[in-house]
mmCIF file of C-alpha atoms in Angstrom:
data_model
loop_
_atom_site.group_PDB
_atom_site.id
_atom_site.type_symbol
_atom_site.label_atom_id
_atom_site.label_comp_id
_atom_site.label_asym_id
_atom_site.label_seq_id
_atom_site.Cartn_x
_atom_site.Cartn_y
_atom_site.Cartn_z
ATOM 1 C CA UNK A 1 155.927 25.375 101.282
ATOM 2 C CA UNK A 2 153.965 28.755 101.585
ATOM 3 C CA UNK A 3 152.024 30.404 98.964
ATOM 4 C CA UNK A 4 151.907 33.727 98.043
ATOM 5 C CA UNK A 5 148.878 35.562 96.510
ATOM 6 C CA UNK A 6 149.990 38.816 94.380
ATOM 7 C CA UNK A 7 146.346 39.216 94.109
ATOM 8 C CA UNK A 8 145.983 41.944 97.047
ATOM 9 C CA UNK A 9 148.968 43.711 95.750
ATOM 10 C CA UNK A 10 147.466 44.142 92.398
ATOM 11 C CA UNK A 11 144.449 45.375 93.861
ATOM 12 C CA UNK A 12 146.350 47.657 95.975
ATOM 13 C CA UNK A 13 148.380 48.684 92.701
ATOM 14 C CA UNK A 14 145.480 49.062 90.581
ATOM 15 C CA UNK A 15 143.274 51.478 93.614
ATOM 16 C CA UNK A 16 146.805 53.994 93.829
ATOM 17 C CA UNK A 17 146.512 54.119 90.026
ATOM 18 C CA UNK A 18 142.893 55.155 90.197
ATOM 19 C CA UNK A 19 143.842 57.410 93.261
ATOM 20 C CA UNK A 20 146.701 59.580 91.022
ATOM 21 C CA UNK A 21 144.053 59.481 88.277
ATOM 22 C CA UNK A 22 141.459 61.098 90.246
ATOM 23 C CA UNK A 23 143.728 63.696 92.062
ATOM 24 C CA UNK A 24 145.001 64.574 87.925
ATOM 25 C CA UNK A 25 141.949 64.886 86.999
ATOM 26 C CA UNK A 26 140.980 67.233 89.967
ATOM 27 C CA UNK A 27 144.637 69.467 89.531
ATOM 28 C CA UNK A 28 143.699 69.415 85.692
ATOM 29 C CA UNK A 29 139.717 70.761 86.340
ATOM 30 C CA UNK A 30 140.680 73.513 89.182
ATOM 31 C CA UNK A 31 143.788 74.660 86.652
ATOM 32 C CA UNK A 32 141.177 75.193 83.767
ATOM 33 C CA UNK A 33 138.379 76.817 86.467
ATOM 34 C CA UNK A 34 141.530 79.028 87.549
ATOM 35 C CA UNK A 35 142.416 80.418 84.132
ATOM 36 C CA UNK A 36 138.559 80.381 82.998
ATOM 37 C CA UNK A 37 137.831 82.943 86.483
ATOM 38 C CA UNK A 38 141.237 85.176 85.417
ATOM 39 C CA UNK A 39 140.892 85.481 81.714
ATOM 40 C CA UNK A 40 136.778 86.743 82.983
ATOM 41 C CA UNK A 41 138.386 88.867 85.507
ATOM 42 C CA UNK A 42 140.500 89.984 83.263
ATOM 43 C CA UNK A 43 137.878 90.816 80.557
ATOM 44 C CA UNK A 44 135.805 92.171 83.210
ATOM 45 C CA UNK A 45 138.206 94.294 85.405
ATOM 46 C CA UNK A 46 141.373 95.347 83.150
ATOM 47 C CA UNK A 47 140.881 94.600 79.114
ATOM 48 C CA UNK A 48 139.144 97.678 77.197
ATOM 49 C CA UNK A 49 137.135 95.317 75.726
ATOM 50 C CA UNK A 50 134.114 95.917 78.129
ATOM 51 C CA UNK A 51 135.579 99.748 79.415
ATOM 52 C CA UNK A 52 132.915 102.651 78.529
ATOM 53 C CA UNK A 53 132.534 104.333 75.990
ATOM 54 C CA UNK A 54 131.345 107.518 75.452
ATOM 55 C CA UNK A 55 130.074 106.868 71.831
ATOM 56 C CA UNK A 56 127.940 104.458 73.251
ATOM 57 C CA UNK A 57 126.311 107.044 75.819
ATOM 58 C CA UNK A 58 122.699 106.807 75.840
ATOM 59 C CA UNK A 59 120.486 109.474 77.539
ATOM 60 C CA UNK A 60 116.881 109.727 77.404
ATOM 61 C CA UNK A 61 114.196 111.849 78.879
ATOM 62 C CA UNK A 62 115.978 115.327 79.340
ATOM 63 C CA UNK A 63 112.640 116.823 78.517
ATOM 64 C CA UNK A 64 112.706 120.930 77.977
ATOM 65 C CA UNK A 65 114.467 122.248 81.088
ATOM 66 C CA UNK A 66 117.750 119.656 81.363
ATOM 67 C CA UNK A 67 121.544 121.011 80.039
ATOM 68 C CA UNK A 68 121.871 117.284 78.428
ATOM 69 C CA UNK A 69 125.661 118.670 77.518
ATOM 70 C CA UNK A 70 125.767 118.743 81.116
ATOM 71 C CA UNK A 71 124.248 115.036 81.986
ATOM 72 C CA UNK A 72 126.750 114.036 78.538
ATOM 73 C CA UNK A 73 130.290 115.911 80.535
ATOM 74 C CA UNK A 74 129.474 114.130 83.754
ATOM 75 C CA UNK A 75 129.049 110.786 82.318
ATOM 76 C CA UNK A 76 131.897 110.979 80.125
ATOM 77 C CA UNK A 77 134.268 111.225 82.650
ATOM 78 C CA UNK A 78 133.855 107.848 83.318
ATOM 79 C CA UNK A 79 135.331 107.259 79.930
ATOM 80 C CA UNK A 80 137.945 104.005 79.649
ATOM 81 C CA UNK A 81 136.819 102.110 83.166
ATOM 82 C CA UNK A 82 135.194 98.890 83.098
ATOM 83 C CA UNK A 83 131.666 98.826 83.217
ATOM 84 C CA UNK A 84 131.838 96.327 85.863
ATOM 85 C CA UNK A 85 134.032 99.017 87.823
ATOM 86 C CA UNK A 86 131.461 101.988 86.815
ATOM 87 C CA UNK A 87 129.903 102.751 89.996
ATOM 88 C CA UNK A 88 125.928 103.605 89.634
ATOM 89 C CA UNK A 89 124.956 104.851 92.795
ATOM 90 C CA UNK A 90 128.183 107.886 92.845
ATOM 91 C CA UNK A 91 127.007 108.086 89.324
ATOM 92 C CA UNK A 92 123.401 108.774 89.992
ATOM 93 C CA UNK A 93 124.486 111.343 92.315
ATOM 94 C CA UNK A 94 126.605 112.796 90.372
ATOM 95 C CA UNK A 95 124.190 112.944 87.754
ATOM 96 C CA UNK A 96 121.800 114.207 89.874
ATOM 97 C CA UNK A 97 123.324 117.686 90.482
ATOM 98 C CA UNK A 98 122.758 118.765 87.214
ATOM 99 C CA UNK A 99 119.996 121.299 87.806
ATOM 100 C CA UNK A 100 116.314 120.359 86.724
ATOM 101 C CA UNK A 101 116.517 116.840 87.314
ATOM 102 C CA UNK A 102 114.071 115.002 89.149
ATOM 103 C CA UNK A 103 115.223 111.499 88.971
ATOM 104 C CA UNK A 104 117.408 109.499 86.976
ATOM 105 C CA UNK A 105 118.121 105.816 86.599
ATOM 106 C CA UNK A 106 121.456 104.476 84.708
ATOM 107 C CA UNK A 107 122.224 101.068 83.614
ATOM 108 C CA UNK A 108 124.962 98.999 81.971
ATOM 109 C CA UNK A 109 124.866 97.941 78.513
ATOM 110 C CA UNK A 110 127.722 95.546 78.160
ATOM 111 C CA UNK A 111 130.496 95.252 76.163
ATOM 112 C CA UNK A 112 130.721 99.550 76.643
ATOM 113 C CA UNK A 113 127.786 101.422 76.839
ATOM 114 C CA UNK A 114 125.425 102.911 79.566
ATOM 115 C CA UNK A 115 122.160 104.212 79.178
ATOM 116 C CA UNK A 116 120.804 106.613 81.512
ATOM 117 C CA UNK A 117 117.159 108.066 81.805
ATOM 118 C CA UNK A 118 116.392 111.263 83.019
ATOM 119 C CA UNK A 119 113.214 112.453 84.706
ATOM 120 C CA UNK A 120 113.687 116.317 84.274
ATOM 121 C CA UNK A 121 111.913 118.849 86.503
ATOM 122 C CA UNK A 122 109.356 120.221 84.308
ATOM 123 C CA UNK A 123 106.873 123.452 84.929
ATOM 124 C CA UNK A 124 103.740 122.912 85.207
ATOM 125 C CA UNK A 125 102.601 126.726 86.875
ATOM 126 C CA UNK A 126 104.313 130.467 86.712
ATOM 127 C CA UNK A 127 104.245 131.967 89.811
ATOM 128 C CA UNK A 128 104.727 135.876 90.140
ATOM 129 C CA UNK A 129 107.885 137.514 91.988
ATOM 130 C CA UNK A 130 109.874 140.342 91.948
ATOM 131 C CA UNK A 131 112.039 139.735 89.190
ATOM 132 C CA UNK A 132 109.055 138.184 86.897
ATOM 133 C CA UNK A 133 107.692 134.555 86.998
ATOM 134 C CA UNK A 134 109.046 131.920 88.168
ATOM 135 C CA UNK A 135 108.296 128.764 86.882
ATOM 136 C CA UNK A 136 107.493 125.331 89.393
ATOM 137 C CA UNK A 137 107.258 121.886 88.954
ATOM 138 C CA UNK A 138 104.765 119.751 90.679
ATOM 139 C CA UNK A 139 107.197 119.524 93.385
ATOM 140 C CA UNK A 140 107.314 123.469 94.567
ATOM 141 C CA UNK A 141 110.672 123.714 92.872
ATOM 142 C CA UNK A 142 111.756 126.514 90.882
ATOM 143 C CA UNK A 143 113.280 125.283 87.473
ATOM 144 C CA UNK A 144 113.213 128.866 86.020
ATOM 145 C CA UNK A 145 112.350 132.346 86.226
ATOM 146 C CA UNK A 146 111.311 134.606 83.119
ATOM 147 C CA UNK A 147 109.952 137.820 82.608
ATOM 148 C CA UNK A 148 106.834 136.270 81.263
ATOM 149 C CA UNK A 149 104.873 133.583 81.968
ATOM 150 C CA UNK A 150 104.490 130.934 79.105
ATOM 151 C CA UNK A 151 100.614 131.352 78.001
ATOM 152 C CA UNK A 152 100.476 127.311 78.532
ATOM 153 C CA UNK A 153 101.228 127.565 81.971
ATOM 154 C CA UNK A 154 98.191 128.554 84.547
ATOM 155 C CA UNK A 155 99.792 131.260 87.111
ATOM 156 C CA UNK A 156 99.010 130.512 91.041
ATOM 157 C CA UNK A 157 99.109 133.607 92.954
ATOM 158 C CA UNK A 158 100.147 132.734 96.031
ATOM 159 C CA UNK A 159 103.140 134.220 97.542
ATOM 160 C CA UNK A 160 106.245 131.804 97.657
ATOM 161 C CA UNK A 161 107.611 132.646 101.122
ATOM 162 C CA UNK A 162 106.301 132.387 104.425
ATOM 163 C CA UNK A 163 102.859 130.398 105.816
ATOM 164 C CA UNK A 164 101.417 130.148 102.649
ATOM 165 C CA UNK A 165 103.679 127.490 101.733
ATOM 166 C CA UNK A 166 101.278 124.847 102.670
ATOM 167 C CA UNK A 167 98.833 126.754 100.871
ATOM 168 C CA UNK A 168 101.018 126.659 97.753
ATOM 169 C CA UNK A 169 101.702 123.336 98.110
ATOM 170 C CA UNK A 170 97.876 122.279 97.722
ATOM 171 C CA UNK A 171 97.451 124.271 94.984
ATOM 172 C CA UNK A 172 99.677 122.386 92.911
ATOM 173 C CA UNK A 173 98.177 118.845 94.322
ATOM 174 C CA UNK A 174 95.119 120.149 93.218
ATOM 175 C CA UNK A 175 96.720 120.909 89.237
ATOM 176 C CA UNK A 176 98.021 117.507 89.388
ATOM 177 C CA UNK A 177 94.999 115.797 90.398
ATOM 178 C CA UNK A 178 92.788 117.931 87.804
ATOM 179 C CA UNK A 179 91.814 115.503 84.286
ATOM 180 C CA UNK A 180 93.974 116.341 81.697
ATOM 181 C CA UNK A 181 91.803 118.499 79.480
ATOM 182 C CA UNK A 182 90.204 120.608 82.420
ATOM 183 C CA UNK A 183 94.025 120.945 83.307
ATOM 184 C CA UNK A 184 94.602 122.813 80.215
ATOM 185 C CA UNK A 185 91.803 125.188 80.384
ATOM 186 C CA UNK A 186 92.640 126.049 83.810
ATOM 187 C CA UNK A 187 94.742 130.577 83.348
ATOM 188 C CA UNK A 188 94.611 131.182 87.198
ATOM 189 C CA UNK A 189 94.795 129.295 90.790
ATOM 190 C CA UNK A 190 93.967 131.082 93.993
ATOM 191 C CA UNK A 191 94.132 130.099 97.604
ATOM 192 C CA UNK A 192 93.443 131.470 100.931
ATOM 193 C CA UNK A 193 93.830 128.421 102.819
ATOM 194 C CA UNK A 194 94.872 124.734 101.710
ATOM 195 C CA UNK A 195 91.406 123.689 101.859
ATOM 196 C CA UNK A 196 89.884 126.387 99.635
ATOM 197 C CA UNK A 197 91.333 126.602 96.112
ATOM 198 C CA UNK A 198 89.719 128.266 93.371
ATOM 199 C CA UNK A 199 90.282 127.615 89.957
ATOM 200 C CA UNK A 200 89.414 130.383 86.643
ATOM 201 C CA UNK A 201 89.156 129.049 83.626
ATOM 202 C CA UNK A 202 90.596 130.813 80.687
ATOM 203 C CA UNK A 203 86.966 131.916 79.280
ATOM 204 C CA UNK A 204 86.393 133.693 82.804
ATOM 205 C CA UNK A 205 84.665 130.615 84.657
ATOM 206 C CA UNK A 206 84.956 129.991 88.260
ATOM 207 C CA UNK A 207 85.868 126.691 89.795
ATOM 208 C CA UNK A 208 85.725 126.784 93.829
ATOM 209 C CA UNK A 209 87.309 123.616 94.103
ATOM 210 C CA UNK A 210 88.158 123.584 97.806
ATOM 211 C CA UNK A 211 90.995 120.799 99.030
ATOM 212 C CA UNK A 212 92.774 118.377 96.553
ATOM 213 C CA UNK A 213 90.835 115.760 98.326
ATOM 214 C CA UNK A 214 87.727 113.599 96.047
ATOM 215 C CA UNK A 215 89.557 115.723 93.015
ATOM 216 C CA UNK A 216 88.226 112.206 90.904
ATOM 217 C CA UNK A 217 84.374 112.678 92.127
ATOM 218 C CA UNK A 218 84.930 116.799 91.428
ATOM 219 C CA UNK A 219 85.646 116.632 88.436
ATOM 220 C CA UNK A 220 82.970 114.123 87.267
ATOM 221 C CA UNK A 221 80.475 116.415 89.223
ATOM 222 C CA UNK A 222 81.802 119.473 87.413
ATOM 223 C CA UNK A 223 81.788 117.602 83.808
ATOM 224 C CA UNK A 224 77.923 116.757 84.717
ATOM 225 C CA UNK A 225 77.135 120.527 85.794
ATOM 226 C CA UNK A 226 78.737 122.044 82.634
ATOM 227 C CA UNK A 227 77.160 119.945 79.922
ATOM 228 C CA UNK A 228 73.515 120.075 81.828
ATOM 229 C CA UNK A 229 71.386 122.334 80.201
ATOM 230 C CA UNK A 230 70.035 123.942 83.553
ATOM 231 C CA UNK A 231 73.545 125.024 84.522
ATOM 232 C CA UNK A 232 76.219 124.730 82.051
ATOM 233 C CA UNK A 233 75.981 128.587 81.451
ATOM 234 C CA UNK A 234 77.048 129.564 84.695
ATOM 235 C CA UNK A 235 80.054 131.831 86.181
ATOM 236 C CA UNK A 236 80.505 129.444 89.321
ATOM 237 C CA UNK A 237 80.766 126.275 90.109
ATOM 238 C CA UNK A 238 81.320 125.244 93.345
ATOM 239 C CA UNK A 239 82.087 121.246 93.988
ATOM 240 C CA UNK A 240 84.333 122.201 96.972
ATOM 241 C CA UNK A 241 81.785 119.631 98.456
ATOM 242 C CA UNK A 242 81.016 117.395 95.447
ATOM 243 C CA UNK A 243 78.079 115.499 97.173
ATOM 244 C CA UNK A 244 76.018 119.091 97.410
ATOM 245 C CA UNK A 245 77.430 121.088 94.583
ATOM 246 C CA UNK A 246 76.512 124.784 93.699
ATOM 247 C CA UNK A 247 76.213 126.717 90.487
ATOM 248 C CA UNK A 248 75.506 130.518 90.209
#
């Protein structure tokens, strides 16, 4: 008589089992991983949980020549969509109509919030025209034009049209390569060319300070000259070539 072993179909029993365990376990993990990636979508993408907020509107930076009402209306329309769904690069440019700004740089601040930071176009020289002085960043741009110039401001008097752009254009390199304190003592810039800029002090001194190049060794040279006793009472200084300066 033939025997039969129910061992193997045990075996085989006990291996489905495990089988329909696993796959349960699998259905059970990607359901949970399914509702866990809508319920963030969800959060992210629809709920006004994380939507902006206008209240929570940060700006910083506008400095003195920024509308910030105007930076505040353009970033308020944006009012009630997800941050995630706040785009920052049409935003920037949006942002960076608003006249007077420079640069700007935005970023989230989750659950509803975005803070954005302005660099604003400020003057640093008053240049005469027809209808009064017009005020320029370091940048040649216009920000302003007044009927005065602010006494803080140094006035360049080059023309703002035609060749003498370049000219212009190292005259303010010059400004913004000069130490702060000389900076502030400079009332007057003059240029005929780009390479021959000439600085007067606002107690009458003359600084020929040629081209905005070696501005670092000029202005050491020029500190040394005007503290010397054998030349810090003079009208000129010339450190257009700082290796061989000249005082008179």
């Amino acid at each position: 008589m033939a025997v039969i072993s129910t061992g193997m179909s045990v075996r085989h029993a006990e291996q489905k089992a495990m089988r329909r365990h696993r796959l349960i376990r699998k259905i059970a993990a990607w359901g949970a991983a399914t509702i866990v990636v809508a319920t963030v979508a969800w959060a992210l993408f629809a709920s006004q949980m994380l939507s902006f907020d206008p209240s929570h509107l940060v700006v910083k930076g506008t400095g003195t020549t920024v509308d910030m009402a105007a930076v505040v209306s353009v970033v308020a329309a944006q009012e009630g969509t997800s941050l995630a769904l706040v785009d920052i690069s049409d935003l920037r440019e949006e942002i960076l109509q608003v006249p007077n700004i420079r640069d700007v740089s935005i970023q989230r601040q989750w659950p509803s919030g975005l803070a954005v930071d302005i660099v604003a176009r400020e003057p640093v020289a008053a240049i005469p025209v027809e209808a009064g002085m017009a005020l320029m960043d370091q940048d040649a741009v216009v920000v302003a034009t007044v009927a005065e110039a602010p006494v803080e401001l140094p006035v360049i008097n080059i023309p703002l049209t035609g060749d003498d752009e370049r000219t212009l254009d190292a005259a303010l390199a010059v400004l913004k390569s000069l130490p702060e304190d000389l900076s502030a003592e400079v009332g007057s810039i003059s240029a005929q060319t780009q390479d021959a800029v000439t600085l007067t002090l606002r107690n009458g001194v003359v600084i020929e300070w040629g081209s905005s190049q070696d501005s670092a060794l000029k202005a050491q040279v020029l500190r040394t000259l005007r503290t010397a006793e054998v030349s810090r009472a003079a009208a000129v200084f010339d450190v257009s070539a700082p290796t061989f300066p000249i005082t008179r």
